CSV table of C-alpha atoms and ligand atoms in Angstrom, one decimal:
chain,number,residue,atom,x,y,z
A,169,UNK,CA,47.8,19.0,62.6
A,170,UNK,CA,44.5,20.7,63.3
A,171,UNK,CA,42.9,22.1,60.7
A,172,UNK,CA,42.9,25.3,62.2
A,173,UNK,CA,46.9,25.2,62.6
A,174,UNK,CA,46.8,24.2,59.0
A,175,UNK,CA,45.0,27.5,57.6
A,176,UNK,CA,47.3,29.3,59.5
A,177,UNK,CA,50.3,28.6,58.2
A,178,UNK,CA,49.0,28.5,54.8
A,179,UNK,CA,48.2,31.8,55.2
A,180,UNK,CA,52.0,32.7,56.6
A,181,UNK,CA,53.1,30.8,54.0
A,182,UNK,CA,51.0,32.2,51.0
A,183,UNK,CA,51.6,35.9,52.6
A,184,UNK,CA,47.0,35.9,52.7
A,185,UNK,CA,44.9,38.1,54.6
A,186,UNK,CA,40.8,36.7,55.6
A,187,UNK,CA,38.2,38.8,55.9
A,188,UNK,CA,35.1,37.4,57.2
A,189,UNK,CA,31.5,39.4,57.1
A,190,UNK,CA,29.8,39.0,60.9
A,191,UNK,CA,27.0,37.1,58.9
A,192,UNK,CA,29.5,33.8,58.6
A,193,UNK,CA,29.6,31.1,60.8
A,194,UNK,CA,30.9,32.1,64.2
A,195,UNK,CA,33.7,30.0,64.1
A,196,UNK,CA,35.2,31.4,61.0
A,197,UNK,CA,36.7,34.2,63.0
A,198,UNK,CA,39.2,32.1,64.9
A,199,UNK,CA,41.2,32.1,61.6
A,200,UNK,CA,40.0,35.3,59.8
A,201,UNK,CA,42.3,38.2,60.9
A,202,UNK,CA,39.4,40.5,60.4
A,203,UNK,CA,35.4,40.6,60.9
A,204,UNK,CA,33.3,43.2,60.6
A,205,UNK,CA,30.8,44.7,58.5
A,206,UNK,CA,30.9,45.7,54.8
A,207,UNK,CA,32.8,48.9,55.2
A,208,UNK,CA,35.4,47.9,57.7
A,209,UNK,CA,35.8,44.9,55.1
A,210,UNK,CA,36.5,47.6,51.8
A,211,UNK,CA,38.7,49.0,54.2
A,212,UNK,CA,41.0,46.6,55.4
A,213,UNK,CA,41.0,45.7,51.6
A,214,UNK,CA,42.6,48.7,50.7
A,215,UNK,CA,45.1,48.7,53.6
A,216,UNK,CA,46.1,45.5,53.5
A,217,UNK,CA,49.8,44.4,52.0
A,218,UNK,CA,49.1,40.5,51.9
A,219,UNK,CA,49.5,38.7,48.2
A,220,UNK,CA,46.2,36.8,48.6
A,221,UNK,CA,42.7,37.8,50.3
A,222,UNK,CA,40.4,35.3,50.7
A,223,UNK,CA,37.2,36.8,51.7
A,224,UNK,CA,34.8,35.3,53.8
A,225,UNK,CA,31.2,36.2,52.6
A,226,UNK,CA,29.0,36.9,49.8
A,227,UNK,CA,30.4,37.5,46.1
A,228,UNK,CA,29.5,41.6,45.7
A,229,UNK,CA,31.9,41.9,49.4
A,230,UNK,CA,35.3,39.9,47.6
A,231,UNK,CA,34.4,41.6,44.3
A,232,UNK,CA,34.7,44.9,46.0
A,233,UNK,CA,37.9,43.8,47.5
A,234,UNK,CA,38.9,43.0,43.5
A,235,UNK,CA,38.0,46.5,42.6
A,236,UNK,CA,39.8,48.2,45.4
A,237,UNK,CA,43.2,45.8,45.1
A,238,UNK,CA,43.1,45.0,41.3
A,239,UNK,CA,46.8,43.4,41.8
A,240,UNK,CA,46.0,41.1,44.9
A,241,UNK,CA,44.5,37.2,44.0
A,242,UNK,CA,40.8,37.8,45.8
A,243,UNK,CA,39.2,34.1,46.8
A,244,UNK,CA,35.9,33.0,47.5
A,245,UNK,CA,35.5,29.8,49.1
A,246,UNK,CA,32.9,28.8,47.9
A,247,UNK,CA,30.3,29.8,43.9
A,248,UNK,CA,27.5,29.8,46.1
A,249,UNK,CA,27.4,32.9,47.6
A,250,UNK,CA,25.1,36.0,46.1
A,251,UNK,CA,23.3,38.4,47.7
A,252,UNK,CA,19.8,38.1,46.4
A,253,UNK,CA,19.3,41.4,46.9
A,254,UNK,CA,22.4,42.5,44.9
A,255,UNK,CA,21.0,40.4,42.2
A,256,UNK,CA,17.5,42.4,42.0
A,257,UNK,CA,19.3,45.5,39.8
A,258,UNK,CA,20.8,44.4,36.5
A,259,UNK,CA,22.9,46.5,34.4
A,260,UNK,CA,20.4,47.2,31.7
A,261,UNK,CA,17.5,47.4,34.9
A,262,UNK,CA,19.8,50.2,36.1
A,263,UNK,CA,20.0,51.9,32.7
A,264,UNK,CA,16.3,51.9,32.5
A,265,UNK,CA,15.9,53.4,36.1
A,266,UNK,CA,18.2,56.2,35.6
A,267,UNK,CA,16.8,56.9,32.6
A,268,UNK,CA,12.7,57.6,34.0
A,269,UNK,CA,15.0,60.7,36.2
A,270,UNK,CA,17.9,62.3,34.0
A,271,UNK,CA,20.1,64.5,36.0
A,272,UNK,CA,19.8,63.0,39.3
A,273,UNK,CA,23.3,61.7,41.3
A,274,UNK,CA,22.8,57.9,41.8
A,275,UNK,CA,24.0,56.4,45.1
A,276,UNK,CA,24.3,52.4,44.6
A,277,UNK,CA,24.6,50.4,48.0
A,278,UNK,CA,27.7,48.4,48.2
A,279,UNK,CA,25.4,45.2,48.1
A,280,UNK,CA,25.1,45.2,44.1
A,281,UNK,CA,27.4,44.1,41.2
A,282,UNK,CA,30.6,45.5,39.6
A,283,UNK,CA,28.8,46.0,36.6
A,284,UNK,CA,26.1,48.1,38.6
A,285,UNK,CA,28.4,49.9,40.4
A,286,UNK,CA,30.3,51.4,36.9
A,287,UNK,CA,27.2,53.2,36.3
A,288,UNK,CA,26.7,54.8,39.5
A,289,UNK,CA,28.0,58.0,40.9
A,290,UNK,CA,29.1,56.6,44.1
A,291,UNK,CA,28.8,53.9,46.7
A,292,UNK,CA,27.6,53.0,50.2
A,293,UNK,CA,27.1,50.7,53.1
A,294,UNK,CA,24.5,50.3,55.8
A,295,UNK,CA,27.4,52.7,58.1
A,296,UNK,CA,27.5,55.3,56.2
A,297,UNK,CA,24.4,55.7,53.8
A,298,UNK,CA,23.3,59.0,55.5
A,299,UNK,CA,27.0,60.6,55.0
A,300,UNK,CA,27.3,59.5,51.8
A,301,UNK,CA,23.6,61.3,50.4
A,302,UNK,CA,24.3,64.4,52.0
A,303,UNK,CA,27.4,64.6,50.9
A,304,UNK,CA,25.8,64.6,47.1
A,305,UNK,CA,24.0,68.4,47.8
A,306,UNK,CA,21.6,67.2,46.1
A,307,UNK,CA,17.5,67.6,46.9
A,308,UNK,CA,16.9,64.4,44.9
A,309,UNK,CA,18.9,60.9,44.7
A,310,UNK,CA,18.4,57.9,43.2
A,311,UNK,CA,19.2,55.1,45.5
A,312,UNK,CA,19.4,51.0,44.6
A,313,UNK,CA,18.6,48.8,45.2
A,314,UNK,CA,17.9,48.4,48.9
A,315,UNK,CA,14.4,50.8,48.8
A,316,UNK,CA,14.3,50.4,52.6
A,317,UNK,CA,17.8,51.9,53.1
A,318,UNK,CA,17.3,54.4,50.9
A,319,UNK,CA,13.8,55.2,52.2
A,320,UNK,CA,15.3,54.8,56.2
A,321,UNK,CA,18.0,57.6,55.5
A,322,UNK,CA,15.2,59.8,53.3
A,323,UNK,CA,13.5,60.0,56.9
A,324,UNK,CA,16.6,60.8,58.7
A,325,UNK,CA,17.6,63.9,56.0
A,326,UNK,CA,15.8,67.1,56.0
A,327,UNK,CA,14.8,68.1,52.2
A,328,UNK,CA,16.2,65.0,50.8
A,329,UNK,CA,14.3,62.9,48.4
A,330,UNK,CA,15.3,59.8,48.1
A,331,UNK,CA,13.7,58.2,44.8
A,332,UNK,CA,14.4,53.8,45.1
A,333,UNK,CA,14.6,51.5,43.4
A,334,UNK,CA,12.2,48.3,44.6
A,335,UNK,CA,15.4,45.5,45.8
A,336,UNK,CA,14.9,44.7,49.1
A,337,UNK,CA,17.0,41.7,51.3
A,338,UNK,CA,14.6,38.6,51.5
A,339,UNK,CA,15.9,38.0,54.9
A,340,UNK,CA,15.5,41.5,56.5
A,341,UNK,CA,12.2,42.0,54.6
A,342,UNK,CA,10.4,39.2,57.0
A,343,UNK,CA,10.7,41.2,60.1
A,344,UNK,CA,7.1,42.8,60.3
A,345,UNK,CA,5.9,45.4,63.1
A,346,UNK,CA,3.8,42.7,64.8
A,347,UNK,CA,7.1,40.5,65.1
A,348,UNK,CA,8.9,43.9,66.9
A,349,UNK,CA,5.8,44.5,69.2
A,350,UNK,CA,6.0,40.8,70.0
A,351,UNK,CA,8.8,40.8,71.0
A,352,UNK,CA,8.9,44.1,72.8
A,353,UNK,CA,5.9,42.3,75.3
A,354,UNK,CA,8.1,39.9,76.1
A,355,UNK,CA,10.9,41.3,76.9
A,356,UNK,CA,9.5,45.2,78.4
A,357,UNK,CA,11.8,48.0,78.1
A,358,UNK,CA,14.7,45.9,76.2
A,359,UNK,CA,15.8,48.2,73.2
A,360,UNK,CA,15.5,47.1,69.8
A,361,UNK,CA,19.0,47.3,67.7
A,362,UNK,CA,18.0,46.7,63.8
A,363,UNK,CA,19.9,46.9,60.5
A,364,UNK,CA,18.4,49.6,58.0
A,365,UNK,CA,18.2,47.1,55.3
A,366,UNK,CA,14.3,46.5,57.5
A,367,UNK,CA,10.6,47.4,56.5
A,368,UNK,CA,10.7,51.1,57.6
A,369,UNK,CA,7.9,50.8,59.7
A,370,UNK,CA,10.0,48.4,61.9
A,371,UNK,CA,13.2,50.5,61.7
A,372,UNK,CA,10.9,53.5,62.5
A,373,UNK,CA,10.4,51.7,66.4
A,374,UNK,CA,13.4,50.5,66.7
A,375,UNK,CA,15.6,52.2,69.3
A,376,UNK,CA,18.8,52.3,67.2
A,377,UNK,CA,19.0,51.4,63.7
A,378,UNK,CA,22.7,50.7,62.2
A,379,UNK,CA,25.2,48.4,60.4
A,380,UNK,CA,25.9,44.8,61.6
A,381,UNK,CA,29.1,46.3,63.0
A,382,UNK,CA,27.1,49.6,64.3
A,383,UNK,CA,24.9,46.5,66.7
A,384,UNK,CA,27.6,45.1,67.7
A,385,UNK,CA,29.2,48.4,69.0
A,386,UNK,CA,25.9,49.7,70.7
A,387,UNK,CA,26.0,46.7,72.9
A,388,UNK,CA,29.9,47.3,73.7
A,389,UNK,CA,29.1,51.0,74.4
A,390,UNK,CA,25.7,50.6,76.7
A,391,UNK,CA,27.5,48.2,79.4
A,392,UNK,CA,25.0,49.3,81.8
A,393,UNK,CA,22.2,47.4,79.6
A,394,UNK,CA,22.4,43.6,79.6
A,395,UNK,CA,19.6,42.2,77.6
A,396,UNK,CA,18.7,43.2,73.6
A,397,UNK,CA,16.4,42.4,70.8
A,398,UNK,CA,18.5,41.9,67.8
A,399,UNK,CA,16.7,42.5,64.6
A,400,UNK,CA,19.4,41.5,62.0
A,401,UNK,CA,20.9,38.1,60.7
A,402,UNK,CA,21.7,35.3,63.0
A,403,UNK,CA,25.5,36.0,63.0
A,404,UNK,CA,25.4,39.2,64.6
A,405,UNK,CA,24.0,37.9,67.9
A,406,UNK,CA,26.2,34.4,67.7
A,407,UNK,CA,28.6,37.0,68.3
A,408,UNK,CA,26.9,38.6,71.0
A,409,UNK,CA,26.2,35.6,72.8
A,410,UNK,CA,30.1,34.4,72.5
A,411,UNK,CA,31.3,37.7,73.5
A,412,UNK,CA,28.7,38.6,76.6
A,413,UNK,CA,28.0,35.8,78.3
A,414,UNK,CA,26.5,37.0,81.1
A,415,UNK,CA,23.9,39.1,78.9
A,416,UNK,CA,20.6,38.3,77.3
A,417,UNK,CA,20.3,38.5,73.3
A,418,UNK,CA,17.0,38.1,71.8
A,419,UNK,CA,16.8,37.0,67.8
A,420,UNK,CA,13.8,39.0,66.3
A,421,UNK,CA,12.7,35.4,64.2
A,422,UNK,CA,14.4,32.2,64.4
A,423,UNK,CA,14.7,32.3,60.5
A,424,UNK,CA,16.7,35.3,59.7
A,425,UNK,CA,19.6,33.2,58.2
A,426,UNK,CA,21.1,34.0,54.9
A,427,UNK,CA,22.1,30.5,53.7
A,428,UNK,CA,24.4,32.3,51.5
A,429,UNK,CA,26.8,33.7,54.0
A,430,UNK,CA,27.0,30.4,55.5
A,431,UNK,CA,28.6,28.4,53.2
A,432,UNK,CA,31.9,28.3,54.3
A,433,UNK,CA,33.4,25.9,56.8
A,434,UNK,CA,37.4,25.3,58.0
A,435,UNK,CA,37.7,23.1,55.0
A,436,UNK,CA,36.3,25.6,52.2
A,437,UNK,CA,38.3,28.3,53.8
A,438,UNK,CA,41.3,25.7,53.5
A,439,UNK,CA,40.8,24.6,50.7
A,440,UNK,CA,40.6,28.1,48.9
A,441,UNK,CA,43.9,28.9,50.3
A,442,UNK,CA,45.5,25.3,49.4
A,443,UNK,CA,44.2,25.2,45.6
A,444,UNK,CA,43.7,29.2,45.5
A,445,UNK,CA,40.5,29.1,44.0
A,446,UNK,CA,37.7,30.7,43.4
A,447,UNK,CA,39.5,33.4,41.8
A,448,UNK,CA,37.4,36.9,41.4
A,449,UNK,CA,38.1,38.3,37.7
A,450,UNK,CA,36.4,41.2,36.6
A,451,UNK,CA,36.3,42.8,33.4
A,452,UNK,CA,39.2,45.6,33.6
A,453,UNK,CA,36.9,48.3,32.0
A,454,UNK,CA,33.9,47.9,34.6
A,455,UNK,CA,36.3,47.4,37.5
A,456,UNK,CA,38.1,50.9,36.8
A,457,UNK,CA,34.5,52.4,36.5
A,458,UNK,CA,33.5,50.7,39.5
A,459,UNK,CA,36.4,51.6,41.5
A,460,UNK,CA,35.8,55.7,40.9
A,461,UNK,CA,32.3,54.6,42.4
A,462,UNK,CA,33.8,53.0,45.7
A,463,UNK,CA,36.6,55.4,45.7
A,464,UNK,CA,34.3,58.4,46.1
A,465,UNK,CA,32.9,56.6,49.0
A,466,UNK,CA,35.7,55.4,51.3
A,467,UNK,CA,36.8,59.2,50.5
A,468,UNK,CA,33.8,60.6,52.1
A,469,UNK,CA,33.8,58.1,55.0
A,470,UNK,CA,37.0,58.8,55.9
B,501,LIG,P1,26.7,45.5,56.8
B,501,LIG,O1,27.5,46.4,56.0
B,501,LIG,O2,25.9,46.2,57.9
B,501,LIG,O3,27.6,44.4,57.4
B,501,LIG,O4,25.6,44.8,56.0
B,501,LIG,C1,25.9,43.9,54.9
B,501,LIG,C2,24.7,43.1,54.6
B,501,LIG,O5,24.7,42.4,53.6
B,501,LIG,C3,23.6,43.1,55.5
B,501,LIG,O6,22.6,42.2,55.1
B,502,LIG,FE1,22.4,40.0,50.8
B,502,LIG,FE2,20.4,39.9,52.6
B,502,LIG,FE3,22.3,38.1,52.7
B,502,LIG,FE4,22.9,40.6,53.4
B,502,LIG,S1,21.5,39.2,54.5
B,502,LIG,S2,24.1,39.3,52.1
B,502,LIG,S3,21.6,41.7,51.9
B,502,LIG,S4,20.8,38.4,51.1
């Protein structure tokens, strides 16, 4: 049997739901039975009635899926796969952050820890970071650890200041201006699609700026357009590419790959299901804290 066959009716078998980020390898989605980005993910989470989810991408994404369904077995493939910029905040580096501005709501992207998230006053993603901070009323947040998102939906927001934290992702963080105008000479009048996780200065001349699942959608919804500069991780426009043929995809750098998402292959992904391991645990304490966090969120984005 084909090892493809074989996940699949593990999964019958085992009553298991996969969720894949759009960051993993493009063949992961012929078995996943949903791909998307990190909000569509939390949601499914929540919706889904399956015993076991095995969750295709980095560790904050299936430990949010933990939080949300406390009595479902989550699985990772594979112990090597962080987000680096989820590890720039630590618990007691939050403490210390909150404490230079008392009295301020906290707004924690979903790409950080459980334990960071039980401190904060509520979550976001990349799709719905603006929603989210004006749905605080407040004239001041503090936002972590991404400072680019936080400082990309400051400029969107009248009379919002957004105060940051200094996490950034490695692989977003390469794109400079120069690489954008570069690419905008060689390929005039193409727009520019880019995740906010970006330098601002680069989201700032982009011609849409939005979640790996917001790219994908802009390209779905503008059918009279048929070529794009895609400033985000390789996976996004491996998707592209599979799904439009006939149109023209251009990656903003050749290295924006984030080894961490592409860990798994058919035989991890087998494997997890087959020996159901790695198992997500989380303390009980942080994950009920943590899940008032993300709960307040997927209310609001609703
Ligand atoms: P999305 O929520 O847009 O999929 O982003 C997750 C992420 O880690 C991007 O680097
Ligand atoms: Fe984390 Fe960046 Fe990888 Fe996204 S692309 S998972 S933010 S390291």
């Amino acid at each position: 049997m084909d090892i493809r066959e074989k996940i699949l009716e593990l999964k019958k078998e085992k009553n298991a739901v996969i969720l894949a980020h759009c960051y993993q390898n493009v063949e992961i989605d012929e078995i996943a039975d949903y791909v998307g980005d990190s909000l569509y993910l939390s949601q499914k989470a929540v919706e889904s009635d399956a015993d076991i989810i095995v969750f295709a991408g980095v560790t904050f994404m299936a430990q949010t899926a933990k939080i949300i369904s406390p009595d479902k077995k989550v699985i990772i493939p594979s112990l090597d796969c962080g987000c680096d910029m989820a590890d720039m905040i630590t618990l007691n580096q939050l403490r210390e952050f909150k404490s230079k501005y008392p009295d301020i709501p906290t707004v924690c992207y979903i790409n950080s820890t459980a334990e960071v998230k039980s401190e904060c006053d509520i979550c976001c993603t990349s799709s719905n970071a603006m929603k989210i901070v004006k749905s605080l009323n407040s004239d001041k947040v503090l936002f972590l650890p991404d400072q680019f998102l936080g400082k990309w939906v400051e400029s969107q927001l009248d009379g919002v200041e957004v105060i940051t934290y200094n996490g950034c992702c490695p692989i977003h963080n390469k794109v400079t201006v120069e690489d954008v105008k570069l690419m905008k000479s060689k390929h005039p009048g193409v727009k520019v699609l880019t995740h906010p996780e970006c330098r601002v200065e680069v989201t700032q001349i982009s011609d849409y700026v939005g979640s790996t699942t917001g790219i994908i959608k802009y390209v779905a919804d503008n059918k009279d357009l048929n070529e794009f500069i895609i400033v985000t991780e390789k996976g996004v426009i491996d998707r592209l590419r599979r799904d439009y043929p006939d149109k023209k995809f251009y990656l903003i750098r050749e290295d924006m790959i984030c080894s961490s998402m592409k860990t798994n292959r058919f035989e991890d992904i087998y494997n997890a299901l087959l020996n159901e391991k790695y198992e997500i645990t989380l303390d009980s304490d942080i994950s009920k804290k943590a899940l008032v966090c993300i709960e307040r969120m997927l209310k609001v984005s609703k």
